[in-house]
Short mmCIF file of C-alpha atoms and ligand atoms in Angstrom, two decimals:
data_model
loop_
_atom_site.label_atom_id
_atom_site.label_comp_id
_atom_site.label_asym_id
_atom_site.label_seq_id
_atom_site.Cartn_x
_atom_site.Cartn_y
_atom_site.Cartn_z
CA MET A 1 89.68 -11.77 -66.50
CA SER A 2 86.03 -10.94 -64.47
CA SER A 3 84.36 -13.99 -62.73
CA GLU A 4 80.98 -12.48 -63.78
CA ASN A 5 79.19 -13.21 -66.61
CA LEU A 6 77.55 -10.74 -68.81
CA LYS A 7 75.10 -13.27 -69.61
CA TYR A 8 73.91 -13.08 -66.11
CA TRP A 9 73.97 -9.09 -65.93
CA GLU A 10 71.97 -7.04 -63.08
CA GLY A 11 71.41 -3.96 -62.32
CA THR A 12 71.48 -0.96 -64.99
CA ASN A 13 73.79 -1.60 -68.48
CA PHE A 14 74.88 0.47 -71.14
CA VAL A 15 76.39 -0.55 -74.29
CA THR A 16 78.18 1.89 -76.47
CA ASP A 17 80.84 1.96 -78.36
CA PRO A 18 84.49 2.84 -77.57
CA THR A 19 85.50 4.40 -81.57
CA TRP A 20 83.44 5.66 -84.84
CA GLY A 21 80.76 3.79 -84.39
CA ASP A 22 79.53 0.01 -86.11
CA ASN A 23 81.86 -2.18 -83.92
CA GLY A 24 78.92 -4.41 -83.60
CA LYS A 25 76.21 -3.33 -80.13
CA GLY A 26 73.10 -4.67 -82.00
CA LYS A 27 74.73 -8.12 -81.50
CA VAL A 28 75.69 -7.41 -78.09
CA VAL A 29 72.48 -5.71 -77.32
CA ASP A 30 69.94 -8.30 -78.68
CA LEU A 31 72.29 -10.86 -76.09
CA MET A 32 71.83 -9.21 -73.24
CA ALA A 33 68.45 -8.07 -73.63
CA GLN A 34 67.38 -11.13 -73.64
CA ARG A 35 67.59 -10.48 -69.67
CA ALA A 36 66.46 -7.11 -69.13
CA HIS A 37 63.30 -4.79 -68.24
CA LEU A 38 63.77 -2.02 -70.34
CA VAL A 39 65.39 -1.15 -73.32
CA VAL A 40 66.73 2.15 -73.75
CA ARG A 41 68.53 3.53 -77.29
CA THR A 42 69.95 6.67 -76.34
CA ASN A 43 71.27 9.16 -78.97
CA GLY A 44 70.96 9.28 -82.36
CA GLY A 45 69.01 8.25 -85.00
CA SER A 46 68.72 6.94 -88.47
CA ASN A 47 72.47 7.72 -89.13
CA ALA A 48 72.57 4.87 -87.02
CA GLY A 49 72.35 0.80 -88.62
CA HIS A 50 72.29 -1.97 -85.96
CA THR A 51 72.20 -5.34 -87.45
CA VAL A 52 70.38 -8.75 -84.95
CA ARG A 53 70.71 -11.78 -86.37
CA ASN A 54 68.48 -14.46 -84.62
CA GLU A 55 66.22 -16.82 -85.33
CA TYR A 56 63.81 -14.39 -86.62
CA GLY A 57 65.89 -13.68 -89.55
CA GLU A 58 68.66 -11.00 -90.58
CA PHE A 59 67.20 -7.19 -88.61
CA LYS A 60 68.89 -3.88 -89.95
CA PHE A 61 67.95 -1.73 -87.59
CA HIS A 62 68.10 2.39 -88.09
CA LEU A 63 65.82 3.63 -85.03
CA MET A 64 64.32 0.17 -82.92
CA PRO A 65 66.35 -1.24 -80.36
CA SER A 66 67.82 -3.93 -80.15
CA GLY A 67 65.95 -5.50 -77.49
CA ILE A 68 62.71 -5.59 -79.44
CA PHE A 69 62.90 -9.40 -79.78
CA ASN A 70 62.75 -9.65 -75.92
CA PRO A 71 58.60 -10.44 -75.60
CA SER A 72 58.65 -9.23 -71.92
CA ALA A 73 60.89 -6.31 -72.37
CA ILE A 74 59.86 -2.79 -72.48
CA CYS A 75 61.73 -0.99 -75.52
CA VAL A 76 62.48 3.08 -75.55
CA ILE A 77 63.24 5.84 -77.94
CA SER A 78 64.60 8.38 -75.56
CA ASP A 79 64.05 11.93 -75.35
CA THR A 80 67.30 12.57 -76.89
CA VAL A 81 67.08 10.22 -79.94
CA VAL A 82 65.80 12.12 -83.09
CA VAL A 83 62.91 10.13 -85.29
CA ASN A 84 62.52 9.97 -89.02
CA PRO A 85 58.90 8.38 -88.71
CA THR A 86 58.54 6.58 -91.91
CA THR A 87 61.93 4.44 -91.34
CA LEU A 88 60.33 3.77 -88.06
CA MET A 89 57.35 2.99 -89.71
CA GLU A 90 59.07 0.66 -91.71
CA GLU A 91 60.47 -0.88 -89.03
CA ILE A 92 57.77 -2.07 -87.19
CA VAL A 93 56.25 -2.95 -90.35
CA SER A 94 59.24 -5.34 -91.36
CA LEU A 95 58.85 -6.34 -87.69
CA ARG A 96 55.17 -7.19 -87.55
CA LYS A 97 56.08 -8.91 -91.11
CA ALA A 98 58.51 -11.52 -89.03
CA GLY A 99 56.24 -12.35 -86.53
CA ILE A 100 57.17 -9.39 -83.74
CA GLU A 101 54.10 -7.98 -82.25
CA VAL A 102 54.92 -4.00 -81.85
CA THR A 103 52.43 -2.45 -79.84
CA ASN A 104 52.86 0.29 -77.00
CA LYS A 105 53.15 -3.37 -74.15
CA ASN A 106 56.61 -3.29 -76.05
CA LEU A 107 57.55 -0.02 -77.11
CA LEU A 108 57.27 3.44 -76.01
CA LEU A 109 58.03 6.51 -77.68
CA SER A 110 59.38 9.76 -76.24
CA LYS A 111 57.28 12.08 -77.15
CA ASN A 112 60.04 15.01 -76.77
CA ALA A 113 61.41 13.31 -79.33
CA HIS A 114 61.88 15.45 -82.45
CA LEU A 115 60.86 14.70 -85.82
CA VAL A 116 63.82 14.36 -88.47
CA MET A 117 61.90 15.73 -91.30
CA PRO A 118 62.31 15.94 -95.43
CA TRP A 119 63.56 19.36 -94.88
CA HIS A 120 66.56 18.41 -92.63
CA ILE A 121 67.87 15.78 -95.16
CA LYS A 122 67.84 18.42 -98.08
CA ARG A 123 69.28 20.54 -95.44
CA ASP A 124 72.00 18.27 -94.60
CA ASN A 125 72.98 17.64 -98.33
CA LEU A 126 73.13 21.22 -99.48
CA ARG A 127 75.61 22.17 -95.99
CA GLU A 128 77.76 18.77 -97.07
CA THR A 129 78.10 20.05 -100.97
CA SER A 130 78.64 23.21 -99.47
CA ARG A 131 81.55 22.17 -97.61
CA GLY A 132 83.43 21.38 -100.70
CA SER A 133 86.39 19.51 -99.98
CA GLU A 134 85.90 19.86 -96.35
CA GLN A 135 83.45 17.66 -96.35
CA ILE A 136 82.23 16.11 -93.03
CA GLY A 137 80.64 13.05 -94.69
CA THR A 138 77.36 12.88 -92.31
CA THR A 139 74.93 10.26 -93.54
CA GLY A 140 72.54 12.15 -94.73
CA ARG A 141 70.44 11.34 -92.73
CA GLY A 142 69.02 15.20 -91.45
CA ILE A 143 70.65 14.19 -88.86
CA GLY A 144 72.83 17.43 -87.73
CA PRO A 145 69.91 19.97 -88.86
CA THR A 146 67.21 18.29 -86.47
CA TYR A 147 69.90 18.39 -83.62
CA ALA A 148 70.41 22.11 -84.85
CA ASP A 149 66.10 22.82 -84.63
CA ARG A 150 66.71 21.23 -81.60
CA THR A 151 69.56 23.18 -80.00
CA GLU A 152 67.37 26.56 -80.67
CA ARG A 153 64.58 25.34 -79.19
CA VAL A 154 62.19 24.50 -82.76
CA GLY A 155 62.02 22.26 -85.02
CA LEU A 156 58.59 19.23 -84.52
CA ARG A 157 58.14 16.88 -81.31
CA LEU A 158 56.01 13.55 -82.02
CA GLY A 159 54.45 14.53 -79.48
CA ASP A 160 53.22 17.32 -81.79
CA LEU A 161 51.57 14.35 -83.34
CA LEU A 162 49.19 14.56 -80.88
CA LYS A 163 48.18 17.70 -80.28
CA ASP A 164 44.74 19.30 -82.12
CA ASN A 165 46.28 22.39 -83.61
CA PHE A 166 48.92 19.68 -84.87
CA ILE A 167 48.00 20.95 -88.63
CA GLU A 168 48.62 24.32 -87.64
CA ILE A 169 52.13 23.53 -86.04
CA PHE A 170 53.15 21.83 -88.92
CA GLU A 171 52.29 24.87 -91.39
CA LYS A 172 54.03 27.27 -89.56
CA GLU A 173 57.08 24.31 -89.39
CA LEU A 174 56.47 24.19 -93.19
CA VAL A 175 56.27 27.96 -94.19
CA PHE A 176 59.93 28.95 -91.57
CA GLN A 177 61.67 25.88 -93.69
CA GLU A 178 60.65 26.54 -96.64
CA LYS A 179 62.03 30.48 -96.43
CA LEU A 180 64.83 29.01 -94.76
CA ILE A 181 66.29 26.14 -96.89
CA GLY A 182 65.50 29.42 -100.51
CA ILE A 183 68.41 31.31 -98.57
CA MET A 184 69.99 28.23 -97.63
CA GLY A 185 70.37 28.64 -101.91
CA ALA A 186 68.68 25.33 -103.35
CA SER A 187 68.96 25.01 -107.09
CA ASP A 188 66.10 23.03 -107.58
CA ASN A 189 62.49 22.76 -105.23
CA ALA A 190 62.43 25.21 -101.98
CA SER A 191 58.73 24.21 -101.32
CA TYR A 192 57.72 21.09 -99.78
CA ASP A 193 53.99 19.07 -100.62
CA LYS A 194 51.97 20.14 -97.57
CA ASP A 195 49.61 17.57 -98.54
CA LYS A 196 51.37 14.30 -99.60
CA ILE A 197 53.92 14.83 -95.93
CA LEU A 198 51.26 15.59 -94.07
CA GLU A 199 48.68 12.30 -95.32
CA GLU A 200 52.21 10.58 -94.48
CA LEU A 201 52.54 11.54 -90.90
CA PHE A 202 48.61 11.06 -90.33
CA ARG A 203 48.89 7.10 -91.83
CA ILE A 204 52.28 6.57 -89.46
CA ARG A 205 49.92 8.59 -86.93
CA ASP A 206 47.47 5.63 -86.60
CA THR A 207 50.02 3.36 -85.55
CA LEU A 208 52.70 5.20 -83.70
CA ALA A 209 49.58 7.07 -81.61
CA PRO A 210 49.00 5.00 -78.31
CA MET A 211 53.28 4.72 -78.12
CA ILE A 212 54.03 8.31 -77.38
CA THR A 213 54.04 8.53 -74.15
CA THR A 214 56.35 10.32 -71.31
CA VAL A 215 58.72 7.91 -70.75
CA LEU A 216 61.07 9.04 -68.06
CA PRO A 217 58.47 8.47 -64.94
CA VAL A 218 59.13 4.83 -66.90
CA ILE A 219 62.65 4.79 -67.32
CA TRP A 220 63.31 5.96 -63.46
CA GLU A 221 60.18 3.11 -61.89
CA HIS A 222 62.38 0.74 -63.30
CA HIS A 223 65.60 2.24 -61.77
CA ALA A 224 64.40 3.03 -58.53
CA SER A 225 62.45 -1.01 -58.17
CA LYS A 226 65.82 -2.26 -59.60
CA LYS A 227 64.70 -3.79 -62.74
CA ARG A 228 67.48 -4.58 -65.79
CA ILE A 229 68.04 -1.50 -68.39
CA LEU A 230 70.02 -1.60 -70.96
CA GLY A 231 71.05 0.86 -72.35
CA GLU A 232 71.44 1.10 -76.24
CA ALA A 233 74.14 4.10 -77.79
CA GLY A 234 74.37 5.08 -81.75
CA GLN A 235 77.54 5.45 -83.42
CA GLY A 236 80.67 5.84 -81.49
CA VAL A 237 82.16 8.28 -78.27
CA LEU A 238 85.08 9.52 -81.06
CA LEU A 239 82.53 11.25 -82.88
CA ASP A 240 80.58 12.64 -79.39
CA LEU A 241 79.63 15.79 -80.58
CA ASP A 242 82.17 17.94 -77.39
CA ARG A 243 84.59 15.12 -77.09
CA GLY A 244 85.13 13.35 -80.79
CA GLY A 245 87.61 14.47 -83.15
CA TYR A 246 84.93 18.25 -83.93
CA PRO A 247 84.17 19.32 -86.87
CA ASN A 248 84.14 15.36 -88.86
CA VAL A 249 81.81 14.17 -85.43
CA THR A 250 77.63 13.58 -85.43
CA SER A 251 75.68 16.04 -83.54
CA SER A 252 74.72 13.35 -80.30
CA HIS A 253 76.82 12.41 -76.92
CA PRO A 254 77.17 8.22 -77.62
CA GLY A 255 79.38 7.56 -74.23
CA ILE A 256 78.27 8.01 -70.79
CA ALA A 257 77.23 11.71 -71.17
CA GLY A 258 74.61 10.77 -73.16
CA PHE A 259 72.67 7.51 -71.34
CA ASN A 260 72.52 9.98 -68.76
CA LEU A 261 70.94 13.10 -70.92
CA ALA A 262 68.43 9.70 -72.43
CA THR A 263 67.65 8.28 -67.99
CA GLY A 264 68.28 10.55 -65.93
CA ILE A 265 70.66 7.67 -64.09
CA PRO A 266 73.51 9.57 -62.48
CA PRO A 267 76.57 7.66 -64.04
CA LYS A 268 77.74 6.42 -60.84
CA GLU A 269 74.38 4.69 -60.96
CA VAL A 270 75.43 2.26 -63.88
CA THR A 271 76.27 -1.25 -62.78
CA ARG A 272 78.89 -1.56 -65.51
CA VAL A 273 79.33 0.10 -69.28
CA ILE A 274 80.26 -2.53 -72.01
CA ALA A 275 82.52 -0.55 -75.04
CA VAL A 276 82.09 -3.23 -77.85
CA THR A 277 85.24 -2.88 -80.08
CA LYS A 278 86.35 -5.07 -83.10
CA ALA A 279 89.51 -6.97 -83.58
CA TYR A 280 90.26 -3.71 -85.91
CA THR A 281 89.44 -0.12 -86.44
CA THR A 282 86.64 0.64 -89.17
CA ARG A 283 86.11 4.90 -89.90
CA VAL A 284 82.84 5.60 -92.71
CA GLY A 285 82.98 9.55 -93.38
CA ALA A 286 85.95 11.72 -93.70
CA GLY A 287 88.44 12.87 -90.69
CA PRO A 288 91.85 10.99 -90.23
CA PHE A 289 92.01 7.46 -88.51
CA PRO A 290 95.61 6.92 -87.94
CA THR A 291 95.83 2.60 -88.38
CA GLU A 292 94.03 3.09 -91.65
CA LEU A 293 94.74 0.22 -93.97
CA THR A 294 95.00 1.51 -97.74
CA ASP A 295 96.69 -2.18 -99.00
CA LYS A 296 95.12 -5.68 -98.79
CA PHE A 297 95.18 -6.05 -95.55
CA GLY A 298 92.58 -2.98 -95.48
CA ASP A 299 90.84 -4.96 -98.63
CA GLU A 300 90.75 -8.18 -97.54
CA ILE A 301 89.35 -7.00 -93.46
CA ARG A 302 86.38 -4.84 -95.92
CA VAL A 303 85.69 -8.27 -98.15
CA LYS A 304 85.61 -10.83 -94.97
CA GLY A 305 83.97 -8.55 -92.23
CA SER A 306 81.23 -6.66 -94.81
CA GLU A 307 82.29 -3.23 -94.32
CA PHE A 308 79.99 -1.81 -95.73
CA GLY A 309 77.48 1.04 -94.32
CA THR A 310 74.37 -0.50 -92.91
CA THR A 311 72.70 3.16 -93.89
CA THR A 312 74.43 4.05 -96.41
CA GLY A 313 76.69 1.18 -98.04
CA ARG A 314 79.38 3.46 -98.68
CA PRO A 315 82.87 0.99 -98.09
CA ARG A 316 83.70 1.40 -94.39
CA ARG A 317 87.72 1.93 -94.48
CA CYS A 318 89.23 -0.22 -92.36
CA GLY A 319 92.60 -0.66 -90.21
CA TRP A 320 94.98 -2.39 -87.08
CA LEU A 321 93.25 -1.81 -83.86
CA ASP A 322 93.82 0.98 -82.22
CA ILE A 323 94.69 0.61 -79.00
CA PRO A 324 95.52 4.76 -78.17
CA ALA A 325 92.40 5.90 -79.46
CA LEU A 326 90.05 3.26 -77.38
CA ARG A 327 91.99 4.21 -74.12
CA HIS A 328 90.54 7.54 -75.28
CA GLY A 329 87.46 5.66 -76.35
CA LEU A 330 86.78 4.09 -73.46
CA ARG A 331 88.05 7.14 -70.92
CA VAL A 332 85.61 9.53 -72.37
CA GLY A 333 83.23 6.84 -72.45
CA GLY A 334 82.89 6.01 -69.60
CA ALA A 335 83.62 2.18 -69.98
CA ASN A 336 84.88 -0.82 -67.25
CA SER A 337 83.83 -3.64 -69.87
CA LEU A 338 84.21 -4.56 -73.00
CA ALA A 339 83.40 -7.07 -75.91
CA LEU A 340 85.44 -7.86 -78.49
CA THR A 341 83.90 -8.75 -81.79
CA LYS A 342 85.04 -10.38 -84.93
CA ILE A 343 87.64 -11.90 -84.07
CA ASP A 344 87.26 -14.26 -86.84
CA ILE A 345 87.67 -11.95 -89.59
CA PHE A 346 92.00 -12.61 -88.90
CA ASP A 347 91.63 -16.85 -88.58
CA SER A 348 93.13 -17.08 -91.99
CA PHE A 349 95.35 -14.17 -91.57
CA PRO A 350 99.21 -14.67 -91.10
CA GLN A 351 99.83 -12.25 -88.66
CA VAL A 352 98.13 -9.56 -86.75
CA ASN A 353 98.93 -5.95 -85.79
CA ILE A 354 97.50 -4.03 -82.80
CA CYS A 355 99.19 0.03 -83.17
CA VAL A 356 100.85 0.13 -79.42
CA GLY A 357 101.05 3.90 -79.40
CA TYR A 358 100.80 6.81 -81.42
CA ARG A 359 104.23 9.02 -81.97
CA VAL A 360 103.61 12.69 -82.27
CA ASP A 361 106.24 15.28 -82.40
CA GLY A 362 108.80 12.90 -80.92
CA ARG A 363 106.94 12.51 -77.81
CA GLU A 364 104.90 8.46 -77.15
CA TYR A 365 101.84 8.49 -76.26
CA LEU A 366 99.77 4.78 -74.70
CA LEU A 367 96.48 6.99 -74.35
CA ALA A 368 95.17 9.72 -77.48
CA PRO A 369 95.59 12.90 -74.98
CA ARG A 370 92.75 14.54 -77.36
CA VAL A 371 91.62 13.55 -80.85
CA ASP A 372 90.61 15.69 -82.97
CA ASN A 373 92.09 16.53 -86.40
CA ASP A 374 95.35 18.42 -86.03
CA PHE A 375 96.47 15.78 -83.68
CA LEU A 376 95.18 12.97 -85.22
CA ARG A 377 97.10 14.00 -88.07
CA LYS A 378 100.28 13.97 -86.96
CA VAL A 379 100.23 10.55 -85.60
CA GLU A 380 102.63 7.82 -86.29
CA PRO A 381 101.45 4.18 -85.16
CA VAL A 382 103.89 2.32 -83.68
CA TYR A 383 102.45 -1.09 -83.83
CA GLU A 384 103.65 -4.48 -81.65
CA THR A 385 103.21 -8.01 -84.59
CA LEU A 386 101.43 -11.37 -83.41
CA PRO A 387 101.25 -14.23 -84.78
CA GLY A 388 97.98 -15.32 -86.72
CA TRP A 389 96.54 -18.83 -85.95
CA ASN A 390 95.21 -19.88 -89.03
CA LYS A 391 91.93 -22.27 -87.65
CA VAL A 392 88.25 -21.21 -87.69
CA THR A 393 86.84 -20.14 -84.81
CA LYS A 394 83.42 -19.88 -85.92
CA GLU A 395 82.71 -22.83 -83.98
CA VAL A 396 84.45 -22.57 -80.69
CA LYS A 397 82.37 -21.90 -77.60
CA SER A 398 84.72 -21.46 -74.82
CA PHE A 399 87.43 -19.12 -74.43
CA ARG A 400 89.84 -22.40 -73.63
CA ASN A 401 89.07 -23.78 -77.04
CA LEU A 402 89.99 -20.48 -78.67
CA PRO A 403 93.66 -21.66 -80.04
CA GLU A 404 96.37 -19.93 -78.24
CA ALA A 405 97.98 -17.40 -81.49
CA ALA A 406 93.87 -15.80 -80.44
CA GLN A 407 93.82 -16.59 -76.77
CA ASN A 408 97.24 -14.61 -76.64
CA PHE A 409 95.49 -11.89 -78.89
CA ILE A 410 92.77 -11.02 -76.46
CA LEU A 411 94.50 -11.13 -73.66
CA ARG A 412 97.20 -8.19 -75.35
CA VAL A 413 94.21 -6.27 -75.74
CA GLN A 414 92.76 -6.49 -72.77
CA TYR A 415 96.02 -5.96 -70.89
CA LEU A 416 96.72 -2.92 -72.92
CA LEU A 417 93.58 -1.62 -72.36
CA LYS A 418 92.84 -2.83 -68.88
CA VAL A 419 89.69 -3.17 -69.15
CA PRO A 420 88.21 -6.93 -68.61
CA ILE A 421 86.61 -8.42 -71.97
CA GLU A 422 83.77 -10.39 -70.94
CA LEU A 423 82.19 -11.44 -74.48
CA VAL A 424 84.09 -12.62 -77.64
CA SER A 425 82.11 -12.64 -80.44
CA VAL A 426 83.65 -15.18 -84.08
CA GLY A 427 79.92 -14.89 -85.92
CA PRO A 428 77.12 -12.64 -86.44
CA ASP A 429 74.89 -15.24 -84.95
CA ARG A 430 73.62 -15.48 -80.73
CA GLU A 431 75.52 -18.88 -80.44
CA SER A 432 78.34 -17.39 -81.96
CA SER A 433 79.28 -15.98 -78.53
CA ILE A 434 81.90 -16.52 -76.07
CA TYR A 435 80.86 -15.55 -72.14
CA ILE A 436 84.82 -14.98 -70.38
P1 IMP B 501 76.20 12.54 -89.22
O1 IMP B 501 76.17 11.99 -88.10
O2 IMP B 501 74.60 11.68 -90.21
O3 IMP B 501 76.21 13.67 -89.49
O4 IMP B 501 77.58 12.31 -89.41
C1 IMP B 501 78.76 12.58 -89.22
C2 IMP B 501 79.92 11.69 -89.24
O5 IMP B 501 79.54 10.24 -88.41
C3 IMP B 501 79.79 10.71 -90.40
O6 IMP B 501 81.58 11.14 -90.32
C4 IMP B 501 79.28 9.81 -90.34
O7 IMP B 501 79.65 8.98 -91.16
C5 IMP B 501 79.63 9.74 -89.10
N1 IMP B 501 78.40 8.43 -88.77
C6 IMP B 501 77.19 8.45 -88.30
N2 IMP B 501 76.63 7.65 -87.65
C7 IMP B 501 77.08 6.74 -88.05
C8 IMP B 501 77.00 5.48 -87.19
O8 IMP B 501 76.09 5.39 -86.87
N3 IMP B 501 78.32 4.45 -87.76
C9 IMP B 501 79.53 5.09 -87.31
N4 IMP B 501 80.03 6.23 -88.36
C10 IMP B 501 78.49 7.23 -88.22
#
């Protein structure tokens, strides 16, 4: 295992997720952010749900970088994030209520970040309905349509809120969006209460305005002066728009490419890319999932692991750890370090399976060569069974004090993935972390 401790990290580090999201990045970012100078959220929007539990309570963030609890770190929402202003405002209010200061000293918002507006949410839902049985199972948070507008170089951005002619820009956009939604065939209202939306935006603008700025120079200054920068991705690499299982993907880039787009920092200058994965696999939304368990083990993982979507509350699909998919995610995501979370969920399992290979059309794969739907649908997983440990691991503080069978499970995963495991998590609290 690696001798360098994640607790004392240096340089620029990036925390990503090698599979389908929901692997516990929030906890790892919160831990590492204690040492960060700058914490940058790199992609996605309020489709994400990052849970952080610490001395201030439990927080479920959709947009706020999980580093906000370090009073001396600056948190940044980058150009490539899409921002629902109401959600962001709610998160700021809940933090202030918990006694955490949120000002332009510790939160910077890119003026280039696109705004998720009510019409994006409507378009997301209209599209999903029109897909019938081919639904993607989006989070319904307007993410795809906002990124589509961004690609089309239209839509509102955070910086527009500061412009003298904002009302004019807003009205033009509203007229266009109402026409578009009319064409898409909305059965209910295709028109919006302009005054109500504007009133809400102005209310939010009063709080956000001091934080809206050009963030790239801040990121680069920190990078040039070798400050500790921590990137925080949303979603997971197998949901990457280009490298995931299209079309059952999100509309942004959760891996190292997304970090580069968000920060302008070249991948070769990133000291470490930490992939966070649970001891098992989950997926929400539609799309093939080779190791999915539809039996009592799947239910047990869901209940013990509280596997219900942070954003939508949907039950997550649960399955055994999938090494070929993980290896694909690690490669595409650019990961060279691993954090293994939720080991404790297996504490009472008599045995634990790991999918060590894929069998497809008579061939065996140790690394998924692709993760498109056609390929993944044909996979027959090859399992290896390891004995369970039947002991509570929650209070364990060091690797050598873990039950032997748990150690063997961790070492086996590391061996199969060929990436050092540097952190094992045995519970949601900061203290339930074993640095290796
Ligand atoms: P969208 O990002 O809402 O457009 O959803 C596209 C796909 O990505 C759906 O399958 C969602 O369930 C999935 N997805 C989006 N965000 C997350 C996340 O943060 N965790 C897990 N899955 C997500």
